[in-house]
CSV table of C-alpha atoms in Angstrom, one decimal:
chain,number,residue,atom,x,y,z
A,1,ARG,CA,-23.7,-26.9,-35.6
A,2,ARG,CA,-27.3,-27.2,-34.4
A,3,TRP,CA,-26.1,-26.4,-30.9
A,4,ALA,CA,-24.2,-23.4,-32.0
A,5,GLY,CA,-27.3,-22.2,-33.9
A,6,LEU,CA,-29.4,-22.7,-30.8
A,7,VAL,CA,-27.2,-20.7,-28.4
A,8,THR,CA,-26.7,-17.9,-31.0
A,9,ARG,CA,-30.4,-17.5,-31.5
A,10,ARG,CA,-30.9,-15.7,-28.2
A,11,PRO,CA,-27.3,-14.9,-27.3
A,12,LEU,CA,-27.9,-12.4,-24.5
A,13,LEU,CA,-30.3,-14.8,-22.7
A,14,VAL,CA,-27.7,-17.6,-23.0
A,15,VAL,CA,-24.9,-15.4,-21.7
A,16,LEU,CA,-26.9,-14.3,-18.7
A,17,ALA,CA,-28.0,-17.9,-17.9
A,18,ALA,CA,-24.5,-19.3,-18.2
A,19,VAL,CA,-22.9,-16.6,-16.1
A,20,ALA,CA,-25.6,-16.9,-13.4
A,21,ALA,CA,-25.2,-20.6,-13.3
A,22,LEU,CA,-21.4,-20.6,-13.0
A,23,GLY,CA,-21.5,-17.7,-10.5
A,24,THR,CA,-23.9,-19.6,-8.3
A,25,VAL,CA,-21.7,-22.7,-8.3
A,26,ALA,CA,-18.7,-20.5,-7.5
A,27,VAL,CA,-20.3,-19.0,-4.4
A,28,PRO,CA,-18.9,-21.6,-2.0
A,29,ALA,CA,-15.3,-20.8,-3.2
A,30,ALA,CA,-15.3,-17.8,-0.8
A,31,GLU,CA,-14.9,-20.3,2.1
A,32,LEU,CA,-12.1,-22.3,0.6
A,33,ARG,CA,-9.6,-23.4,3.3
A,34,LEU,CA,-6.2,-25.0,2.5
A,35,ALA,CA,-4.1,-27.4,4.6
A,36,LEU,CA,-1.7,-30.2,4.3
A,37,PRO,CA,-3.3,-33.6,4.7
A,38,ASP,CA,-2.7,-35.6,7.9
A,39,ASN,CA,-3.6,-39.0,9.2
A,40,GLY,CA,-7.1,-37.7,10.0
A,41,THR,CA,-7.8,-37.5,6.2
A,42,ALA,CA,-6.7,-41.2,5.6
A,43,ALA,CA,-9.3,-43.7,4.6
A,44,HIS,CA,-11.4,-45.3,7.4
A,45,GLY,CA,-10.0,-48.7,8.5
A,46,THR,CA,-6.4,-47.9,7.8
A,47,PRO,CA,-4.0,-48.1,10.7
A,48,GLN,CA,-3.0,-44.4,10.6
A,49,ARG,CA,-6.7,-43.3,10.7
A,50,GLU,CA,-7.6,-45.7,13.5
A,51,THR,CA,-4.6,-44.4,15.6
A,52,TYR,CA,-5.5,-40.8,14.8
A,53,ASP,CA,-9.1,-41.3,15.9
A,54,THR,CA,-8.1,-43.2,19.0
A,55,VAL,CA,-5.7,-40.6,20.2
A,56,GLY,CA,-8.2,-37.8,19.6
A,57,GLU,CA,-11.0,-39.7,21.5
A,58,ALA,CA,-8.8,-40.6,24.4
A,59,PHE,CA,-6.7,-37.5,24.9
A,60,GLY,CA,-8.1,-34.8,22.7
A,61,PRO,CA,-7.7,-33.7,19.1
A,62,GLY,CA,-4.7,-31.4,19.9
A,63,PHE,CA,-2.5,-34.4,20.9
A,64,ASN,CA,-2.5,-35.4,17.2
A,65,GLY,CA,-0.7,-32.2,16.3
A,66,PRO,CA,1.2,-30.6,19.2
A,67,LEU,CA,3.2,-27.5,18.6
A,68,LEU,CA,6.9,-27.1,19.4
A,69,VAL,CA,8.0,-23.8,20.9
A,70,LEU,CA,11.7,-23.0,20.9
A,71,ALA,CA,12.7,-20.7,23.8
A,72,GLU,CA,16.2,-19.1,23.5
A,73,ALA,CA,17.2,-17.8,26.9
A,74,GLY,CA,19.4,-14.8,27.3
A,75,ALA,CA,21.8,-16.8,29.5
A,76,ALA,CA,22.9,-20.4,29.9
A,77,GLY,CA,22.8,-22.5,33.0
A,78,PRO,CA,20.2,-22.1,35.8
A,79,ASP,CA,19.2,-18.6,34.7
A,80,GLY,CA,18.3,-19.9,31.3
A,81,GLN,CA,16.3,-22.7,32.8
A,82,ARG,CA,14.3,-20.3,34.9
A,83,GLN,CA,13.6,-18.2,31.8
A,84,ALA,CA,12.4,-21.4,30.0
A,85,GLY,CA,10.1,-22.1,32.9
A,86,ALA,CA,8.7,-18.6,32.8
A,87,VAL,CA,8.0,-19.0,29.0
A,88,ALA,CA,6.1,-22.3,29.7
A,89,ALA,CA,4.1,-20.6,32.4
A,90,ARG,CA,3.3,-17.7,30.0
A,91,LEU,CA,2.2,-20.1,27.3
A,92,LYS,CA,-0.3,-21.7,29.6
A,93,GLU,CA,-2.1,-18.4,29.8
A,94,LEU,CA,-2.9,-18.2,26.1
A,95,PRO,CA,-6.4,-19.1,25.0
A,96,GLY,CA,-6.8,-22.4,23.2
A,97,VAL,CA,-3.9,-24.1,25.0
A,98,VAL,CA,-4.8,-27.5,26.7
A,99,LYS,CA,-1.4,-28.6,28.0
A,100,VAL,CA,2.2,-27.2,28.1
A,101,GLY,CA,4.9,-29.8,28.6
A,102,GLN,CA,8.0,-29.5,30.8
A,103,PRO,CA,10.7,-27.5,29.0
A,104,GLN,CA,13.4,-29.8,27.6
A,105,TYR,CA,16.4,-27.6,28.4
A,106,ALA,CA,19.9,-27.7,27.1
A,107,PRO,CA,22.1,-25.9,29.7
A,108,GLU,CA,25.1,-25.5,27.4
A,109,SER,CA,23.2,-23.4,24.8
A,110,GLY,CA,20.5,-21.9,27.0
A,111,ARG,CA,17.8,-23.2,24.6
A,112,ALA,CA,14.7,-25.2,25.5
A,113,VAL,CA,12.0,-27.0,23.5
A,114,ILE,CA,8.5,-26.7,25.0
A,115,SER,CA,5.6,-28.9,23.7
A,116,VAL,CA,2.3,-27.0,23.5
A,117,VAL,CA,-1.0,-29.0,23.0
A,118,PRO,CA,-3.7,-27.0,21.3
A,119,GLY,CA,-7.4,-27.5,21.9
A,120,GLY,CA,-8.1,-28.3,18.2
A,121,GLY,CA,-6.8,-30.7,15.7
A,122,PRO,CA,-4.0,-30.0,13.2
A,123,GLN,CA,-6.4,-28.6,10.6
A,124,ASP,CA,-8.7,-26.7,12.8
A,125,GLU,CA,-8.9,-22.9,12.5
A,126,ALA,CA,-8.4,-22.6,16.3
A,127,THR,CA,-5.0,-24.2,16.0
A,128,GLN,CA,-3.9,-21.8,13.3
A,129,GLU,CA,-5.1,-18.9,15.5
A,130,LEU,CA,-3.0,-20.3,18.4
A,131,VAL,CA,0.1,-20.4,16.2
A,132,ASP,CA,-0.5,-16.8,15.1
A,133,ALA,CA,-1.2,-15.7,18.7
A,134,ILE,CA,2.1,-17.2,20.0
A,135,ARG,CA,4.1,-15.5,17.2
A,136,ALA,CA,2.2,-12.2,17.7
A,137,ASP,CA,2.9,-12.4,21.5
A,138,ALA,CA,6.6,-13.2,21.0
A,139,ASP,CA,7.9,-9.7,21.7
A,140,ALA,CA,5.8,-9.4,24.9
A,141,ILE,CA,7.0,-12.8,26.1
A,142,GLU,CA,10.6,-11.8,25.5
A,143,ARG,CA,10.1,-8.6,27.5
A,144,GLU,CA,8.6,-10.5,30.4
A,145,THR,CA,10.9,-13.5,30.5
A,146,GLY,CA,14.0,-12.5,28.6
A,147,ALA,CA,13.8,-15.4,26.2
A,148,GLN,CA,13.0,-15.3,22.5
A,149,VAL,CA,10.3,-17.8,21.3
A,150,SER,CA,9.5,-19.3,17.9
A,151,VAL,CA,7.0,-21.9,16.8
A,152,THR,CA,7.8,-25.0,14.8
A,153,GLY,CA,6.7,-28.6,14.5
A,154,THR,CA,4.7,-30.5,11.8
A,155,THR,CA,1.5,-28.7,12.5
A,156,ALA,CA,3.1,-25.2,12.3
A,157,ILE,CA,5.0,-26.1,9.2
A,158,GLY,CA,1.8,-27.3,7.5
A,159,ILE,CA,0.1,-24.0,8.5
A,160,ASP,CA,3.0,-22.0,7.1
A,161,VAL,CA,3.1,-23.9,3.8
A,162,SER,CA,-0.7,-23.4,3.4
A,163,ASP,CA,-0.4,-19.7,4.1
A,164,ARG,CA,2.5,-19.3,1.6
A,165,LEU,CA,0.5,-21.1,-1.1
A,166,SER,CA,-2.6,-19.1,-0.4
A,167,ALA,CA,-0.7,-15.9,-0.6
A,168,SER,CA,0.7,-17.0,-4.0
A,169,LEU,CA,-2.7,-17.5,-5.6
A,170,LEU,CA,-3.3,-13.9,-6.6
A,171,PRO,CA,0.1,-13.4,-8.2
A,172,PHE,CA,-0.1,-16.7,-10.0
A,173,ALA,CA,-3.6,-15.9,-11.2
A,174,ALA,CA,-2.3,-12.5,-12.5
A,175,VAL,CA,0.4,-14.2,-14.5
A,176,VAL,CA,-2.0,-16.8,-15.9
A,177,VAL,CA,-4.6,-14.2,-16.9
A,178,GLY,CA,-1.9,-11.9,-18.3
A,179,LEU,CA,-0.5,-14.7,-20.5
A,180,CYS,CA,-4.0,-15.5,-21.7
A,181,LEU,CA,-4.7,-12.0,-22.7
A,182,ILE,CA,-1.4,-11.5,-24.5
A,183,LEU,CA,-1.3,-14.8,-26.4
A,184,LEU,CA,-4.9,-14.6,-27.6
A,185,LEU,CA,-4.5,-11.0,-28.6
A,186,LEU,CA,-1.5,-12.0,-30.8
A,187,VAL,CA,-3.2,-15.0,-32.3
A,188,PHE,CA,-6.7,-13.6,-33.0
A,189,ARG,CA,-5.9,-9.9,-33.3
A,190,SER,CA,-9.1,-9.0,-31.3
A,191,LEU,CA,-10.0,-7.4,-28.0
A,192,VAL,CA,-13.2,-9.2,-27.4
A,193,VAL,CA,-11.8,-12.7,-27.9
A,194,PRO,CA,-9.0,-12.6,-25.2
A,195,LEU,CA,-11.3,-10.7,-22.7
A,196,LYS,CA,-14.1,-13.2,-23.2
A,197,ALA,CA,-11.6,-16.2,-22.9
A,198,THR,CA,-10.1,-14.8,-19.7
A,199,VAL,CA,-13.5,-14.2,-18.1
A,200,GLY,CA,-14.6,-17.6,-19.1
A,201,PHE,CA,-11.5,-19.2,-17.6
A,202,LEU,CA,-12.0,-17.4,-14.3
A,203,LEU,CA,-15.6,-18.5,-14.2
A,204,SER,CA,-14.5,-22.1,-14.8
A,205,VAL,CA,-11.9,-21.9,-12.0
A,206,GLY,CA,-14.3,-20.3,-9.6
A,207,ALA,CA,-17.0,-22.9,-10.3
A,208,SER,CA,-14.4,-25.7,-9.7
A,209,PHE,CA,-13.3,-24.2,-6.4
A,210,GLY,CA,-17.0,-23.9,-5.4
A,211,ALA,CA,-17.7,-27.5,-6.2
A,212,VAL,CA,-14.6,-28.6,-4.2
A,213,VAL,CA,-15.7,-26.6,-1.2
A,214,ALA,CA,-19.3,-28.0,-1.4
A,215,VAL,CA,-18.1,-31.6,-1.6
A,216,PHE,CA,-14.9,-31.8,0.5
A,217,GLN,CA,-15.6,-29.1,3.1
A,218,TRP,CA,-19.4,-29.0,3.4
A,219,GLY,CA,-19.9,-32.7,2.7
A,220,TRP,CA,-22.3,-32.5,-0.2
A,221,LEU,CA,-22.2,-35.9,-2.0
A,222,ALA,CA,-19.3,-36.9,0.3
A,223,ASP,CA,-20.7,-40.4,0.9
A,224,ALA,CA,-21.4,-41.0,-2.8
A,225,LEU,CA,-17.8,-40.0,-3.7
A,226,GLY,CA,-16.2,-41.8,-0.7
A,227,VAL,CA,-14.8,-38.7,1.0
A,228,ALA,CA,-13.2,-40.0,4.3
A,229,ARG,CA,-13.3,-36.7,6.1
A,230,THR,CA,-14.6,-33.2,5.3
A,231,GLY,CA,-12.3,-30.2,6.1
A,232,PRO,CA,-9.6,-28.1,4.4
A,233,VAL,CA,-8.4,-29.3,1.0
A,234,VAL,CA,-4.8,-30.0,0.1
A,235,SER,CA,-2.8,-26.7,-0.1
A,236,PHE,CA,-1.5,-27.0,-3.6
A,237,LEU,CA,-4.8,-27.9,-5.3
A,238,PRO,CA,-5.5,-24.3,-6.5
A,239,ILE,CA,-2.1,-24.0,-8.2
A,240,VAL,CA,-2.5,-27.4,-9.9
A,241,LEU,CA,-6.1,-26.7,-10.9
A,242,MET,CA,-5.4,-23.3,-12.4
A,243,ALA,CA,-2.3,-24.5,-14.3
A,244,VAL,CA,-3.8,-27.6,-15.8
A,245,LEU,CA,-7.2,-26.0,-16.5
A,246,PHE,CA,-5.5,-23.0,-18.2
A,247,GLY,CA,-3.7,-25.2,-20.7
A,248,LEU,CA,-6.8,-27.3,-21.5
A,249,ALA,CA,-9.1,-24.2,-21.7
A,250,MET,CA,-6.8,-22.4,-24.1
A,251,ASP,CA,-6.6,-25.5,-26.3
A,252,TYR,CA,-10.4,-25.6,-26.5
A,253,GLU,CA,-10.5,-21.9,-27.1
A,254,VAL,CA,-8.0,-22.0,-30.0
A,255,PHE,CA,-9.8,-25.0,-31.6
A,256,LEU,CA,-13.1,-23.2,-31.6
A,257,VAL,CA,-12.3,-19.6,-32.2
A,258,SER,CA,-9.6,-20.2,-34.9
A,259,SER,CA,-12.3,-22.1,-36.9
A,260,MET,CA,-14.7,-19.2,-36.4
A,261,ARG,CA,-12.1,-16.6,-37.4
A,262,GLU,CA,-11.3,-18.7,-40.5
A,263,GLU,CA,-14.9,-18.5,-41.6
A,264,TRP,CA,-15.0,-14.8,-40.8
A,265,VAL,CA,-12.0,-14.1,-42.9
A,266,ARG,CA,-13.4,-16.0,-45.8
A,267,THR,CA,-17.1,-14.8,-45.7
A,268,ARG,CA,-17.2,-11.7,-43.5
A,269,ARG,CA,-20.5,-12.8,-42.1
A,270,ALA,CA,-20.3,-12.6,-38.4
A,271,ARG,CA,-23.1,-14.9,-37.1
A,272,ASP,CA,-22.6,-17.5,-39.9
A,273,ALA,CA,-18.9,-17.6,-39.2
A,274,VAL,CA,-19.6,-18.4,-35.5
A,275,VAL,CA,-22.1,-21.1,-36.3
A,276,ASP,CA,-20.1,-22.7,-39.2
A,277,GLY,CA,-16.8,-22.5,-37.3
A,278,ALA,CA,-18.4,-24.1,-34.2
A,279,GLY,CA,-19.8,-26.8,-36.4
A,280,HIS,CA,-16.3,-27.6,-37.8
A,281,ALA,CA,-14.5,-27.6,-34.4
A,282,SER,CA,-17.0,-28.8,-31.9
A,283,ARG,CA,-16.4,-32.5,-32.5
A,284,VAL,CA,-12.7,-32.1,-31.7
A,285,VAL,CA,-13.4,-30.1,-28.5
A,286,THR,CA,-16.0,-32.6,-27.4
A,287,ALA,CA,-13.7,-35.6,-28.0
A,288,ALA,CA,-10.7,-33.9,-26.3
A,289,ALA,CA,-12.8,-32.8,-23.3
A,290,LEU,CA,-14.4,-36.2,-22.8
A,291,ILE,CA,-11.1,-37.9,-22.9
A,292,MET,CA,-9.6,-35.6,-20.2
A,293,PHE,CA,-12.8,-35.8,-18.1
A,294,PHE,CA,-12.7,-39.6,-17.9
A,295,VAL,CA,-9.0,-39.6,-17.2
A,296,PHE,CA,-9.4,-37.3,-14.2
A,297,ALA,CA,-12.7,-38.9,-13.1
A,298,SER,CA,-11.1,-42.3,-12.9
A,299,PHE,CA,-8.9,-41.0,-10.1
A,300,VAL,CA,-11.8,-39.7,-8.0
A,301,THR,CA,-12.5,-43.3,-6.8
A,302,THR,CA,-9.1,-43.5,-5.1
A,303,GLU,CA,-9.0,-43.2,-1.3
A,304,ASP,CA,-5.9,-40.9,-1.3
A,305,ALA,CA,-6.7,-37.6,0.4
A,306,ILE,CA,-4.4,-35.7,-1.9
A,307,VAL,CA,-5.3,-37.2,-5.3
A,308,LYS,CA,-9.1,-37.4,-4.8
A,309,PRO,CA,-9.9,-33.6,-4.5
A,310,ILE,CA,-7.4,-32.7,-7.2
A,311,ALA,CA,-8.9,-35.3,-9.6
A,312,PHE,CA,-12.4,-34.1,-8.8
A,313,SER,CA,-11.6,-30.5,-9.3
A,314,LEU,CA,-9.9,-31.2,-12.7
A,315,ALA,CA,-12.7,-33.4,-13.9
A,316,PHE,CA,-15.4,-30.9,-12.9
A,317,GLY,CA,-13.4,-28.0,-14.3
A,318,VAL,CA,-12.9,-29.6,-17.7
A,319,LEU,CA,-16.6,-30.5,-18.0
A,320,VAL,CA,-17.7,-27.0,-17.1
A,321,ASP,CA,-15.1,-25.2,-19.2
A,322,ALA,CA,-15.5,-27.2,-22.4
A,323,PHE,CA,-19.3,-27.5,-22.5
A,324,VAL,CA,-20.6,-24.5,-20.6
A,325,VAL,CA,-17.9,-21.9,-21.3
A,326,ARG,CA,-16.3,-22.8,-24.7
A,327,MET,CA,-19.2,-24.6,-26.4
A,328,THR,CA,-22.0,-22.3,-25.1
A,329,LEU,CA,-20.7,-19.0,-23.7
A,330,VAL,CA,-18.2,-18.4,-26.4
A,331,PRO,CA,-20.5,-18.7,-29.5
A,332,ALA,CA,-23.2,-16.7,-27.6
A,333,VAL,CA,-20.8,-13.8,-26.8
A,334,LEU,CA,-19.3,-13.7,-30.3
A,335,ALA,CA,-22.7,-13.7,-31.9
A,336,MET,CA,-23.9,-11.0,-29.6
A,337,VAL,CA,-21.1,-8.6,-30.4
A,338,GLY,CA,-21.2,-9.4,-34.1
A,339,ARG,CA,-18.5,-7.8,-36.3
A,340,GLY,CA,-17.0,-6.2,-33.2
A,341,ALA,CA,-15.7,-9.6,-32.1
A,342,TRP,CA,-12.9,-9.2,-34.7
A,343,TRP,CA,-12.1,-5.5,-34.1
A,344,LEU,CA,-8.7,-4.3,-33.1
A,345,PRO,CA,-7.6,-0.6,-32.6
A,346,ARG,CA,-5.4,0.7,-35.3
A,347,GLY,CA,-2.6,1.4,-32.9
A,348,LEU,CA,-2.4,-2.2,-31.7
A,349,ASP,CA,-2.9,-3.4,-35.2
A,350,ARG,CA,0.3,-1.6,-36.3
A,351,VAL,CA,2.3,-2.7,-33.3
A,352,LEU,CA,1.3,-6.4,-32.9
A,353,PRO,CA,2.9,-8.9,-35.2
A,354,ASP,CA,0.4,-10.6,-37.6
A,355,LEU,CA,0.8,-14.4,-37.0
A,356,ASP,CA,-1.9,-15.1,-39.6
A,357,ILE,CA,-2.8,-18.6,-38.2
A,358,GLU,CA,-5.7,-18.9,-40.7
A,359,GLY,CA,-3.6,-18.3,-43.7
A,360,ALA,CA,-5.6,-15.2,-44.9
A,361,ARG,CA,-2.4,-13.7,-46.4
A,362,LEU,CA,-2.3,-16.5,-49.0
A,363,ASP,CA,-5.7,-15.3,-50.4
A,364,ARG,CA,-4.6,-11.6,-50.4
A,365,GLU,CA,-1.2,-12.1,-52.0
A,366,PRO,CA,-1.1,-14.1,-55.2
A,367,PRO,CA,2.0,-16.3,-55.7
A,368,ALA,CA,4.9,-14.6,-57.4
A,369,GLU,CA,5.5,-15.4,-61.1
A,370,LYS,CA,8.5,-17.7,-61.7
A,371,SER,CA,10.2,-18.4,-65.0
A,372,GLY,CA,12.5,-21.0,-66.2
A,373,THR,CA,11.3,-23.6,-63.7
A,374,PRO,CA,11.3,-27.3,-64.7
A,375,HIS,CA,7.6,-27.4,-64.3
A,376,GLU,CA,6.9,-24.9,-67.1
A,377,VAL,CA,5.7,-26.5,-70.3
A,378,SER,CA,5.2,-24.7,-73.5
A,379,VAL,CA,2.8,-26.2,-76.0
A,380,SER,CA,3.0,-24.8,-79.5
A,381,HIS,CA,0.8,-27.1,-81.4
A,382,VAL,CA,-0.8,-30.5,-81.2
A,383,THR,CA,-0.7,-33.0,-84.0
A,384,ALA,CA,-2.5,-36.2,-84.6
A,385,ASP,CA,-1.8,-39.0,-86.9
């Protein structure tokens, strides 16, 4: 309660400071790169990491992730073999190609598999640019050689999966934000509460992404956290982070704001309702947040390249969302807008169902009179010996 009173004393200053701090932490998120982990992200000293490093030092990083190009000739037999050879020669001219292997030709089908070694490793941006260049150049290669080309292999598959997951982030975020707005609008019958909760969730997600980029891509505190290799983070981290953090953030939001709204319905004093409600619910939010933080933080010590960044992002996200957004930003915003925090346009008020999670209807509607029940007792007189 003392903390709520402190942050509501100068609410505008607290809101500006919290938003500025979270926005600053979220700045690195603009450089977030996604990829599937390979042996280069394994822990130092493991056989797969030693093999990966040895191959890269002896032959070049591209030999750890060669591309497979399928050339489908227009004819079988010797003509198809000549076309496959022409495709291999054409691939050698592309920038970023270190070596092109001899086409492995199947004369019965007229198809050939050609190994292309890029100049960069499987997770390098140059390798992704080479894959895009081959696919973009496929029509020109077909006109010149008569063979259709397509790219596959582990490296290309990893790039495609990362691209698909990256493309799904905005639709997924739109669904999550939309659900947040609708559910909180129904529960609290307010415009300010769902908008504030949604913006706070986005700030928490952005700050978590920024922290992940700073640690796992830029290398800040990498040695302290035991990060084996800096570079792109695992492709499905953003989806996992947004889904889990959304559920936890909305739990904390409902714990806090439902207590505040209950006080508002009872007293109709805006600032006192925020302070008293936060005082009632803050212990629950603090305990729940600390439990989840230590659960996720315990997995940060693992050497697994998939688990470590996910665990770090969830631990950081829970810490930021619970103590900066819900326990600080939420009371400050609600205190700043005052009675307007619980305002709902009449049109929406008539259309939306009243869930009445605070039980305010019980105070407005007295219980119906009942007669003839076994609990009724009629006392006519009292006698004493």
